[in-house]
Coordinates of C-alpha atoms in Angstrom, one line a residue:
Chain A
M1 CA 93.1 10.4 -7.2
A2 CA 92.4 7.5 -4.9
S3 CA 89.4 8.0 -2.5
T4 CA 91.6 7.9 0.6
D5 CA 93.7 10.8 -0.9
V6 CA 90.5 12.7 -1.5
T7 CA 89.4 12.1 2.1
R8 CA 92.7 13.5 3.3
T9 CA 92.4 16.4 1.0
I10 CA 89.0 17.1 2.4
E11 CA 90.3 16.9 5.9
A12 CA 92.9 19.5 5.0
V13 CA 90.4 21.7 3.3
W14 CA 88.2 21.4 6.5
R15 CA 91.2 22.4 8.6
I16 CA 91.8 25.5 6.6
E17 CA 88.1 26.5 6.0
S18 CA 86.0 25.2 8.8
A19 CA 86.2 28.2 11.2
R20 CA 85.5 30.7 8.5
L21 CA 82.8 28.5 7.1
I22 CA 81.0 28.1 10.4
A23 CA 81.5 31.9 11.1
G24 CA 80.1 32.8 7.7
I25 CA 77.0 30.6 8.1
A26 CA 76.5 31.7 11.7
R27 CA 76.1 35.2 10.5
L28 CA 73.3 34.0 8.2
V29 CA 71.4 31.7 10.6
R30 CA 72.4 33.5 13.8
D31 CA 72.9 30.2 15.6
V32 CA 76.4 28.8 16.1
G33 CA 75.1 25.3 16.8
L34 CA 73.0 25.3 13.6
A35 CA 75.9 26.8 11.7
E36 CA 78.2 24.0 12.7
D37 CA 75.6 21.4 11.8
L38 CA 75.2 23.0 8.3
A39 CA 79.0 23.1 7.9
Q40 CA 79.2 19.4 8.9
E41 CA 76.5 18.6 6.3
A42 CA 78.5 20.4 3.7
L43 CA 81.5 18.4 4.7
V44 CA 79.6 15.1 4.4
A45 CA 78.4 16.2 1.0
A46 CA 82.0 16.8 0.0
L47 CA 83.0 13.4 1.2
E48 CA 80.2 11.9 -0.9
Q49 CA 80.7 13.9 -4.0
W50 CA 84.3 14.8 -4.4
P51 CA 85.7 11.3 -4.8
E52 CA 83.4 11.0 -7.9
S53 CA 83.5 14.6 -9.2
G54 CA 87.1 15.5 -8.1
V55 CA 88.0 18.3 -5.8
P56 CA 86.6 21.6 -7.0
D57 CA 88.9 24.5 -7.9
N58 CA 87.8 26.5 -5.0
P59 CA 86.9 24.0 -2.3
G60 CA 86.2 26.6 0.4
A61 CA 83.7 28.4 -1.8
W62 CA 82.0 25.1 -2.7
L63 CA 81.6 24.2 1.0
M64 CA 80.3 27.7 1.8
A65 CA 77.8 27.6 -1.1
T66 CA 76.6 24.1 -0.1
A67 CA 76.2 25.0 3.6
K68 CA 74.4 28.2 2.8
H69 CA 72.0 26.4 0.4
R70 CA 71.2 24.0 3.2
G71 CA 70.9 26.9 5.6
I72 CA 68.4 28.7 3.4
D73 CA 66.4 25.4 3.0
R74 CA 66.2 25.1 6.7
L75 CA 65.2 28.7 7.2
R76 CA 62.4 28.3 4.7
R77 CA 60.8 25.6 6.8
A78 CA 57.9 27.4 8.3
E79 CA 58.4 27.4 12.0
V80 CA 62.1 28.0 12.0
H81 CA 61.6 30.6 9.3
Q82 CA 59.1 32.5 11.3
R83 CA 61.2 32.7 14.4
K84 CA 64.4 33.4 12.6
T85 CA 62.9 36.1 10.4
E86 CA 61.6 37.9 13.5
E87 CA 65.0 37.4 15.2
L88 CA 66.8 38.7 12.1
A89 CA 64.6 41.7 11.9
R90 CA 65.0 42.5 15.6
D91 CA 68.7 41.8 15.4
A92 CA 69.1 44.1 12.4
E93 CA 67.5 46.9 14.3
L94 CA 69.5 46.3 17.4
R95 CA 72.7 45.9 15.5
A96 CA 72.6 48.8 13.2
P97 CA 74.1 51.4 15.5
K98 CA 76.5 49.0 17.1
E99 CA 78.5 48.5 13.9
D100 CA 80.7 51.4 15.0
D101 CA 81.6 49.4 18.1
L102 CA 83.2 46.6 16.0
A103 CA 86.7 46.4 17.1
A104 CA 88.7 48.4 14.6
A105 CA 89.5 45.0 13.1
A106 CA 89.1 44.6 9.5
D107 CA 87.7 45.6 6.2
D108 CA 87.3 42.0 5.4
P109 CA 83.8 40.8 6.4
F110 CA 85.1 37.3 6.9
D111 CA 87.4 38.5 9.6
D112 CA 84.5 40.1 11.5
D113 CA 82.6 36.8 11.3
L114 CA 85.6 34.9 12.6
L115 CA 86.0 37.4 15.4
R116 CA 82.3 37.0 16.3
L117 CA 82.7 33.3 16.3
I118 CA 85.6 33.5 18.7
F119 CA 83.8 35.7 21.1
V120 CA 80.7 33.5 21.0
A121 CA 82.7 30.2 21.6
C122 CA 84.3 31.9 24.6
H123 CA 81.2 33.5 25.9
P124 CA 80.9 33.9 29.7
V125 CA 77.5 32.0 29.8
L126 CA 79.6 28.9 29.2
S127 CA 81.7 27.0 31.7
T128 CA 85.4 27.1 31.1
D129 CA 85.5 23.4 30.0
A130 CA 82.7 24.1 27.5
R131 CA 84.5 27.1 26.1
V132 CA 87.7 25.2 25.6
A133 CA 85.9 22.3 23.9
L134 CA 83.8 24.6 21.7
T135 CA 86.9 26.6 20.7
L136 CA 88.8 23.5 19.7
R137 CA 85.9 22.3 17.8
L138 CA 84.6 25.4 16.1
L139 CA 87.8 27.4 15.6
C140 CA 90.5 24.7 15.3
G141 CA 88.4 22.2 13.4
L142 CA 89.3 19.4 15.8
T143 CA 87.1 16.4 15.9
T144 CA 85.4 15.2 19.1
R145 CA 87.8 12.3 19.1
E146 CA 90.8 14.5 18.8
I147 CA 89.6 16.7 21.7
A148 CA 88.9 13.7 23.8
R149 CA 92.3 12.3 23.2
A150 CA 94.0 15.5 24.0
Y151 CA 92.2 15.8 27.3
L152 CA 92.3 12.1 28.2
S153 CA 88.5 12.2 28.3
S154 CA 85.9 10.0 26.6
E155 CA 84.4 10.9 23.2
T156 CA 80.9 10.8 24.7
T157 CA 81.8 13.3 27.4
V158 CA 83.3 15.7 25.0
A159 CA 80.4 15.3 22.5
Q160 CA 77.9 16.0 25.3
R161 CA 79.9 19.0 26.6
I162 CA 79.9 20.5 23.1
S163 CA 76.2 19.9 22.4
R164 CA 75.2 21.2 25.8
A165 CA 77.3 24.3 25.1
K166 CA 75.6 24.9 21.8
R167 CA 72.2 24.5 23.5
T168 CA 73.1 27.0 26.1
L169 CA 74.2 29.5 23.5
S170 CA 70.8 29.0 21.7
A171 CA 68.7 29.1 24.9
T172 CA 70.3 32.2 26.3
R173 CA 70.2 33.8 22.8
V174 CA 73.8 34.9 22.8
P175 CA 74.0 37.3 19.9
F176 CA 76.4 36.6 17.1
E177 CA 78.5 39.7 17.5
V178 CA 81.7 41.2 18.7
P179 CA 81.1 42.8 22.1
A180 CA 80.7 46.6 22.3
R181 CA 83.8 48.7 23.1
A182 CA 82.8 49.0 26.7
D183 CA 82.8 45.2 27.2
L184 CA 85.5 44.4 24.8
R185 CA 88.4 44.2 27.2
E186 CA 86.6 42.0 29.7
R187 CA 85.3 39.6 27.0
L188 CA 88.7 39.5 25.4
A189 CA 90.2 38.5 28.6
A190 CA 87.8 35.5 28.6
V191 CA 89.0 34.6 25.1
L192 CA 92.7 34.9 25.9
E193 CA 92.1 32.8 29.0
V194 CA 90.7 30.0 26.9
V195 CA 93.6 30.2 24.4
Y196 CA 96.2 30.1 27.2
L197 CA 94.4 27.2 28.9
I198 CA 94.7 25.2 25.7
F199 CA 98.3 26.1 25.4
N200 CA 99.1 25.2 29.0
E201 CA 97.3 21.9 28.8
G202 CA 99.8 21.1 26.1
Y203 CA 102.8 22.7 27.9
Y204 CA 102.1 21.4 31.4
P205 CA 100.0 18.3 31.0
T206 CA 98.3 17.7 34.4
A207 CA 98.7 13.9 34.2
G208 CA 100.4 11.2 32.2
E209 CA 103.9 10.4 31.0
R210 CA 104.5 12.9 28.2
L211 CA 105.9 16.2 29.1
T212 CA 104.5 18.1 26.1
R213 CA 101.5 17.7 24.0
H214 CA 102.6 19.4 20.9
E215 CA 99.3 19.6 19.2
L216 CA 97.4 21.6 21.8
M217 CA 100.3 24.1 21.9
A218 CA 100.3 24.4 18.2
E219 CA 96.5 25.0 18.2
A220 CA 96.7 27.6 20.9
L221 CA 99.6 29.4 19.1
R222 CA 97.7 29.3 15.9
L223 CA 94.6 30.8 17.5
G224 CA 96.7 33.5 19.2
R225 CA 98.4 34.4 15.9
I226 CA 95.0 34.6 14.2
L227 CA 93.7 36.8 17.1
A228 CA 96.7 39.1 16.8
E229 CA 95.8 39.7 13.1
L230 CA 92.1 40.3 14.0
L231 CA 92.7 42.6 16.9
P232 CA 96.0 44.3 16.1
G233 CA 95.4 47.2 18.5
E234 CA 95.0 45.1 21.6
A235 CA 98.2 44.9 23.6
E236 CA 97.3 41.8 25.6
V237 CA 96.6 39.8 22.5
H238 CA 100.2 40.4 21.3
G239 CA 101.4 39.9 24.9
L240 CA 99.8 36.4 25.0
V241 CA 101.2 35.5 21.6
A242 CA 104.6 36.6 22.8
L243 CA 104.3 34.6 25.9
M244 CA 103.3 31.5 24.0
E245 CA 105.9 31.8 21.3
L246 CA 108.6 32.2 23.9
Q247 CA 107.4 29.3 26.1
A248 CA 107.0 27.1 23.0
S249 CA 110.5 28.0 21.9
R250 CA 111.8 26.0 24.8
T251 CA 109.8 22.8 24.2
R252 CA 112.7 20.8 22.8
A253 CA 115.1 21.9 25.5
R254 CA 112.7 21.1 28.4
I255 CA 113.5 17.5 28.0
G256 CA 117.0 16.5 28.9
P257 CA 119.1 13.8 27.3
S258 CA 117.5 11.0 29.1
G259 CA 114.0 12.2 28.9
E260 CA 114.0 14.0 32.3
P261 CA 112.6 17.5 32.6
A262 CA 115.3 20.2 32.3
L263 CA 114.6 23.4 34.3
L264 CA 114.9 26.7 32.5
L265 CA 118.3 27.5 33.8
D266 CA 119.6 24.0 33.1
Q267 CA 118.4 24.0 29.5
D268 CA 120.8 23.8 26.6
R269 CA 119.9 27.1 24.9
S270 CA 121.2 25.9 21.6
R271 CA 118.1 23.7 21.5
W272 CA 115.7 26.6 21.9
D273 CA 113.7 27.3 18.8
W274 CA 115.3 30.5 17.7
L275 CA 112.7 31.2 15.1
L276 CA 110.0 31.2 17.8
V277 CA 112.2 33.3 20.1
G278 CA 112.5 35.9 17.4
R279 CA 108.7 35.8 16.8
G280 CA 108.1 36.1 20.5
L281 CA 110.3 39.1 20.9
T282 CA 108.7 40.8 17.9
A283 CA 105.2 40.1 19.3
L284 CA 106.3 41.6 22.6
E285 CA 107.4 44.8 20.8
C286 CA 104.0 44.8 19.1
A287 CA 102.3 44.7 22.5
Y288 CA 104.2 47.7 23.8
A289 CA 103.8 49.5 20.4
T290 CA 100.0 49.5 20.8
G291 CA 100.5 51.9 23.6
G292 CA 97.6 50.1 25.4
P293 CA 97.8 49.3 29.1
V294 CA 100.4 46.6 30.0
G295 CA 98.5 43.6 31.2
P296 CA 99.5 40.3 32.9
Y297 CA 100.2 38.5 29.6
T298 CA 102.5 41.2 28.4
L299 CA 104.3 41.3 31.8
Q300 CA 104.8 37.5 31.8
A301 CA 106.0 37.7 28.2
G302 CA 108.4 40.4 29.4
I303 CA 109.8 38.0 31.9
A304 CA 110.1 35.2 29.4
A305 CA 111.9 37.6 27.1
C306 CA 114.5 38.4 29.8
H307 CA 115.4 34.7 29.7
A308 CA 115.3 34.6 25.9
R309 CA 117.6 37.5 25.6
A310 CA 120.2 36.0 27.9
R311 CA 122.6 33.9 25.8
A312 CA 123.7 32.1 29.0
P313 CA 121.8 31.7 32.4
E314 CA 124.3 34.0 34.2
D315 CA 123.5 36.8 31.8
T316 CA 119.9 36.9 32.9
D317 CA 118.7 40.3 34.0
W318 CA 117.1 39.1 37.3
A319 CA 116.6 42.6 38.7
R320 CA 114.4 43.4 35.7
I321 CA 112.5 40.1 36.2
V322 CA 111.9 41.1 39.8
A323 CA 110.5 44.4 38.6
L324 CA 108.2 42.7 36.1
Y325 CA 107.0 40.3 38.8
D326 CA 106.4 43.3 41.1
G327 CA 104.1 44.7 38.3
L328 CA 102.4 41.3 37.9
A329 CA 101.9 40.9 41.7
E330 CA 100.2 44.3 41.6
L331 CA 97.9 43.5 38.7
T332 CA 97.1 39.9 39.5
P333 CA 98.2 39.2 43.1
S334 CA 98.3 35.5 43.8
P335 CA 100.4 33.1 45.9
V336 CA 101.7 31.6 42.7
V337 CA 102.9 34.9 41.4
E338 CA 104.4 35.6 44.8
L339 CA 106.3 32.3 44.7
N340 CA 107.7 33.1 41.3
R341 CA 108.7 36.5 42.5
A342 CA 110.5 34.9 45.4
V343 CA 112.5 32.8 42.9
A344 CA 113.5 35.9 41.0
I345 CA 114.4 37.7 44.2
G346 CA 116.5 34.7 45.2
M347 CA 118.4 35.0 41.9
A348 CA 118.8 38.7 42.0
F349 CA 119.4 39.3 45.7
G350 CA 120.3 35.9 47.2
P351 CA 118.4 33.0 48.7
R352 CA 117.9 34.5 52.2
A353 CA 115.5 37.3 51.1
A354 CA 113.6 34.8 48.9
L355 CA 113.3 32.2 51.7
E356 CA 111.5 34.8 53.9
I357 CA 108.8 35.2 51.2
V358 CA 108.5 31.5 50.6
D359 CA 108.2 30.8 54.3
R360 CA 105.3 33.2 54.5
L361 CA 103.7 31.4 51.6
R362 CA 103.7 28.2 53.5
E363 CA 100.7 29.5 55.5
E364 CA 98.9 30.1 52.2
P365 CA 96.0 27.6 51.9
A366 CA 95.9 28.1 48.1
L367 CA 99.4 26.6 47.8
D368 CA 98.6 23.6 50.0
G369 CA 99.5 20.6 48.0
Y370 CA 101.3 22.6 45.2
H371 CA 104.5 20.8 44.5
L372 CA 106.4 23.9 43.4
L373 CA 106.3 25.4 46.9
P374 CA 108.4 22.7 48.6
S375 CA 110.5 22.3 45.5
V376 CA 111.4 26.1 45.4
R377 CA 111.9 26.1 49.1
A378 CA 114.2 23.0 48.9
D379 CA 116.3 24.7 46.2
L380 CA 116.7 27.8 48.4
L381 CA 117.6 25.7 51.5
E382 CA 120.1 23.7 49.5
K383 CA 121.8 27.0 48.4
L384 CA 121.9 28.0 52.0
G385 CA 123.5 24.7 52.9
R386 CA 120.6 23.5 55.0
L387 CA 120.7 20.1 53.3
D388 CA 118.5 18.1 55.7
E389 CA 115.6 20.5 55.4
A390 CA 116.2 20.7 51.6
R391 CA 116.0 17.0 51.2
A392 CA 112.8 16.8 53.2
D393 CA 111.2 19.5 51.0
Y394 CA 112.3 17.8 47.8
E395 CA 110.7 14.6 49.0
R396 CA 107.6 16.4 49.9
A397 CA 107.5 18.0 46.4
A398 CA 108.0 14.6 44.8
L399 CA 105.0 13.2 46.6
L400 CA 102.8 16.1 45.4
T401 CA 103.5 16.1 41.7
S402 CA 101.5 13.8 39.5
N403 CA 104.0 13.9 36.7
V404 CA 106.2 10.8 36.8
R405 CA 109.2 12.4 35.3
Q406 CA 109.1 15.4 37.5
R407 CA 108.8 13.1 40.5
A408 CA 111.9 11.2 39.5
A409 CA 113.8 14.5 39.0
L410 CA 112.8 15.7 42.5
L411 CA 113.8 12.5 44.1
G412 CA 117.1 12.7 42.4
R413 CA 117.7 16.2 43.9
A414 CA 116.6 14.9 47.3
A415 CA 119.2 12.1 47.1
A416 CA 121.9 14.6 46.2
C417 CA 121.1 16.4 49.5
A418 CA 121.6 13.2 51.5
P419 CA 124.6 13.2 53.9
Q420 CA 127.7 11.9 52.2
R421 CA 129.0 8.7 53.5
Chain B
M1 CA 104.2 20.1 12.1
R2 CA 106.6 22.5 10.6
V3 CA 107.3 22.5 6.9
V4 CA 109.7 24.5 4.7
V5 CA 108.2 25.4 1.4
L6 CA 110.8 25.8 -1.2
I7 CA 110.0 27.9 -4.3
K8 CA 112.3 26.7 -7.1
A9 CA 113.9 29.2 -9.4
T10 CA 112.7 29.9 -12.9
E11 CA 114.5 31.4 -15.9
R12 CA 112.8 34.7 -15.1
S13 CA 113.7 34.7 -11.4
E14 CA 117.3 33.8 -12.3
A15 CA 117.3 36.6 -14.8
G16 CA 116.5 39.0 -11.9
E17 CA 113.2 39.9 -13.6
L18 CA 111.0 41.7 -11.1
P19 CA 107.5 40.2 -10.8
S20 CA 104.7 42.2 -12.4
R21 CA 102.5 44.4 -10.3
E22 CA 99.7 41.8 -10.6
V23 CA 101.8 39.0 -9.4
L24 CA 103.1 41.1 -6.5
E25 CA 99.6 42.1 -5.5
Q26 CA 98.3 38.5 -5.5
M27 CA 101.4 37.3 -3.6
T28 CA 100.9 40.0 -1.0
T29 CA 97.3 38.9 -0.6
F30 CA 98.3 35.3 -0.3
N31 CA 100.9 36.0 2.3
E32 CA 98.4 38.0 4.3
E33 CA 96.1 34.9 4.1
L34 CA 98.9 32.8 5.5
V35 CA 99.5 35.2 8.3
K36 CA 95.8 35.5 9.1
A37 CA 95.4 31.7 9.2
G38 CA 98.3 31.5 11.7
V39 CA 100.2 29.3 9.4
M40 CA 103.1 31.6 8.4
L41 CA 106.2 31.5 10.6
A42 CA 108.7 33.1 8.2
G43 CA 109.4 33.5 4.6
E44 CA 111.7 35.4 2.2
G45 CA 112.4 35.9 -1.4
L46 CA 115.9 35.2 -2.6
L47 CA 118.0 37.2 -5.1
P48 CA 119.1 35.4 -8.2
S49 CA 122.1 33.0 -7.9
S50 CA 124.2 35.5 -9.7
R51 CA 124.3 37.4 -6.4
G52 CA 125.1 34.2 -4.4
V53 CA 128.1 32.0 -3.8
R54 CA 128.8 28.4 -3.1
V55 CA 131.3 26.8 -0.9
E56 CA 132.3 23.4 -2.1
F57 CA 133.8 20.8 0.2
S58 CA 136.1 18.1 -1.1
G59 CA 138.2 16.3 1.5
G60 CA 140.0 19.0 3.4
E61 CA 139.6 21.5 0.7
R62 CA 137.0 24.3 0.6
S63 CA 136.6 26.3 -2.6
V64 CA 134.4 29.3 -3.0
I65 CA 132.5 29.6 -6.3
D66 CA 130.7 32.7 -7.4
G67 CA 127.2 32.5 -8.9
P68 CA 125.3 32.4 -11.2
F69 CA 124.8 28.6 -11.2
A70 CA 123.6 26.7 -14.2
E71 CA 121.0 24.2 -13.1
T72 CA 118.1 26.7 -12.7
K73 CA 115.5 24.1 -11.7
E74 CA 117.5 23.0 -8.7
L75 CA 118.0 26.6 -7.5
L76 CA 115.8 28.4 -5.0
A77 CA 113.9 31.7 -5.5
G78 CA 112.4 31.8 -2.1
Y79 CA 111.1 29.9 0.9
W80 CA 108.4 29.9 3.6
V81 CA 108.4 28.2 7.0
W82 CA 104.8 27.2 7.9
E83 CA 103.2 25.5 10.9
V84 CA 100.5 23.1 9.6
K85 CA 98.6 20.2 11.0
S86 CA 99.4 17.8 8.2
M87 CA 101.3 17.4 4.9
E88 CA 97.9 17.6 3.2
E89 CA 97.2 21.0 4.7
A90 CA 100.6 22.2 3.4
I91 CA 99.7 20.8 0.0
E92 CA 96.3 22.6 0.1
W93 CA 98.0 25.9 0.8
V94 CA 100.6 25.4 -1.9
K95 CA 97.9 24.7 -4.4
R96 CA 96.5 28.2 -3.6
I97 CA 99.7 30.0 -4.4
P98 CA 98.7 32.5 -7.1
N99 CA 100.1 32.0 -10.5
P100 CA 98.4 34.6 -12.6
E101 CA 100.8 34.4 -15.5
G102 CA 100.5 30.6 -15.7
E103 CA 104.3 30.3 -15.3
E104 CA 105.9 26.8 -15.2
A105 CA 107.2 26.5 -11.7
V106 CA 107.9 23.9 -9.0
V107 CA 107.3 24.3 -5.3
E108 CA 108.7 21.7 -3.0
I109 CA 107.4 20.9 0.5
R110 CA 109.7 19.4 3.1
R111 CA 109.0 18.5 6.7
V112 CA 111.3 19.9 9.4
A113 CA 112.7 17.1 11.5
E114 CA 111.3 17.2 15.0
A115 CA 112.2 14.9 17.9
E116 CA 108.6 13.9 18.2
D117 CA 108.9 12.2 14.8
F118 CA 111.0 9.6 16.4
G119 CA 108.2 8.7 18.7
D120 CA 109.0 5.8 21.1
E121 CA 111.9 4.7 18.9
F122 CA 113.8 7.8 20.1
T123 CA 115.3 6.1 23.2
P124 CA 117.1 8.0 25.9
E125 CA 120.4 6.7 24.5
L126 CA 119.5 8.1 21.1
R127 CA 118.4 11.4 22.6
E128 CA 121.7 11.7 24.4
R129 CA 123.7 10.9 21.2
E130 CA 121.6 13.4 19.3
A131 CA 122.2 16.0 22.1
R132 CA 125.9 15.4 21.8
L133 CA 125.9 15.7 18.1
R134 CA 124.0 19.0 18.3
A135 CA 126.4 20.3 20.9
Q136 CA 129.2 19.5 18.4
T137 CA 127.6 21.0 15.3
E138 CA 126.1 24.0 16.9
G139 CA 129.0 24.6 19.3
G140 CA 126.4 25.3 22.0
A141 CA 125.9 28.8 20.7

């Protein structure tokens, strides 16, 4: 095998094994930063040795053994050894009765390690940006360069963010464990938020030309699917997976024939990814089947499912969507939810009722500068035949979006409202 | 990227021989691994070609031919649909498919065509043409 082939094989092995590798070592050394360093050292060793020796039969086990050896070497060094031994002893005492609290996850100890790693990477002591970067790095096996490219950021910035995050975890002595039952829901919400942020950065890029960044969506979906296996009893995990699968199913259809964005109701539904639609609907059933409380992700997935079940836009069950938005507005009241609820009300009960809500929202400082407010309002005004006002709002919306293609689409609609000559 | 992993038929799969308990157990474990890794999107095993049919097209003619079909190595015994980051990742996973009985077998990995693959070459005109083609072939269903 040529050495470039071996390198690519090693990258693939890294992709498959790195999260479990880091998680397994972190359990040993009780420090995520150190665990990642050791895993990286094992990777470097593989890059040096495998081109000569060939790829071992069980590459994952080889990496784990190598990293663990190095970990033990490090632990033996006096000072570290002393501190870690004490920590290990104290931790073992503290941890013993807590094992019952481990989420009813798995009989497989690797699964527990992975779950711990996820909770640590998304720990509330870290800033959101740090959690996202650390998650992409530790759980998705992305390189600093890949993360920087995805977020249009410099490699140095991302590298610093990651090393600062690792230092924070060490300094605040965040334990390597799954949170206790009492804290699980809250901590899980922080994890799901990170996953959904990653997904959305791919789905709705905040800047730049491209409408989708497929890789980030794929990473978030993968993380979500992994989480659903690790925490099968948590409704919101399935809810988030359902939401992401359903949104991702529309990726292809979101771009019209000439590269312009196609809104949900204008999309060619034959271009939806029906494999993902099916997976999304199944995941939504799983969420309800847990019998757990219905949370915001499940409700949003429910809304997405109403669209997915409609073979044509006019078949959409808007009344049900309004009901789901009512639930969402109750759980997570926000002007953005209210705006979406208004859109649904407009579809279910006509533009006049919706416009009342939207006009109230114009006072809302949180929506100041949010392009969707004038764009929704413009659409309602257009339906009511108030074309001059509609055009003004489309133009306002066009000024507010930073997405070039969206802007072009909005200006197109503004032009369509211009008086006919 | 999405790949379809095609498991080619063998004499035994075509004979309708059920896999041994050991094979079944190992395959179940492997499938669980795929699901846990977030890689598996779908997958099915197929019944032997004796339970299948072919429709052959020739000019305006369509003729239906009942199985079994002769060329075993060209036939399929099952498939997976996976979401992976690279072809290499797919290869790594395929290498891990258990084969406890040391059977001679072939597994083929094919990439699913995605619009992204056309990159910047995929001009608006081409997109439009593709959209029209799709509308024709899928009837907008």
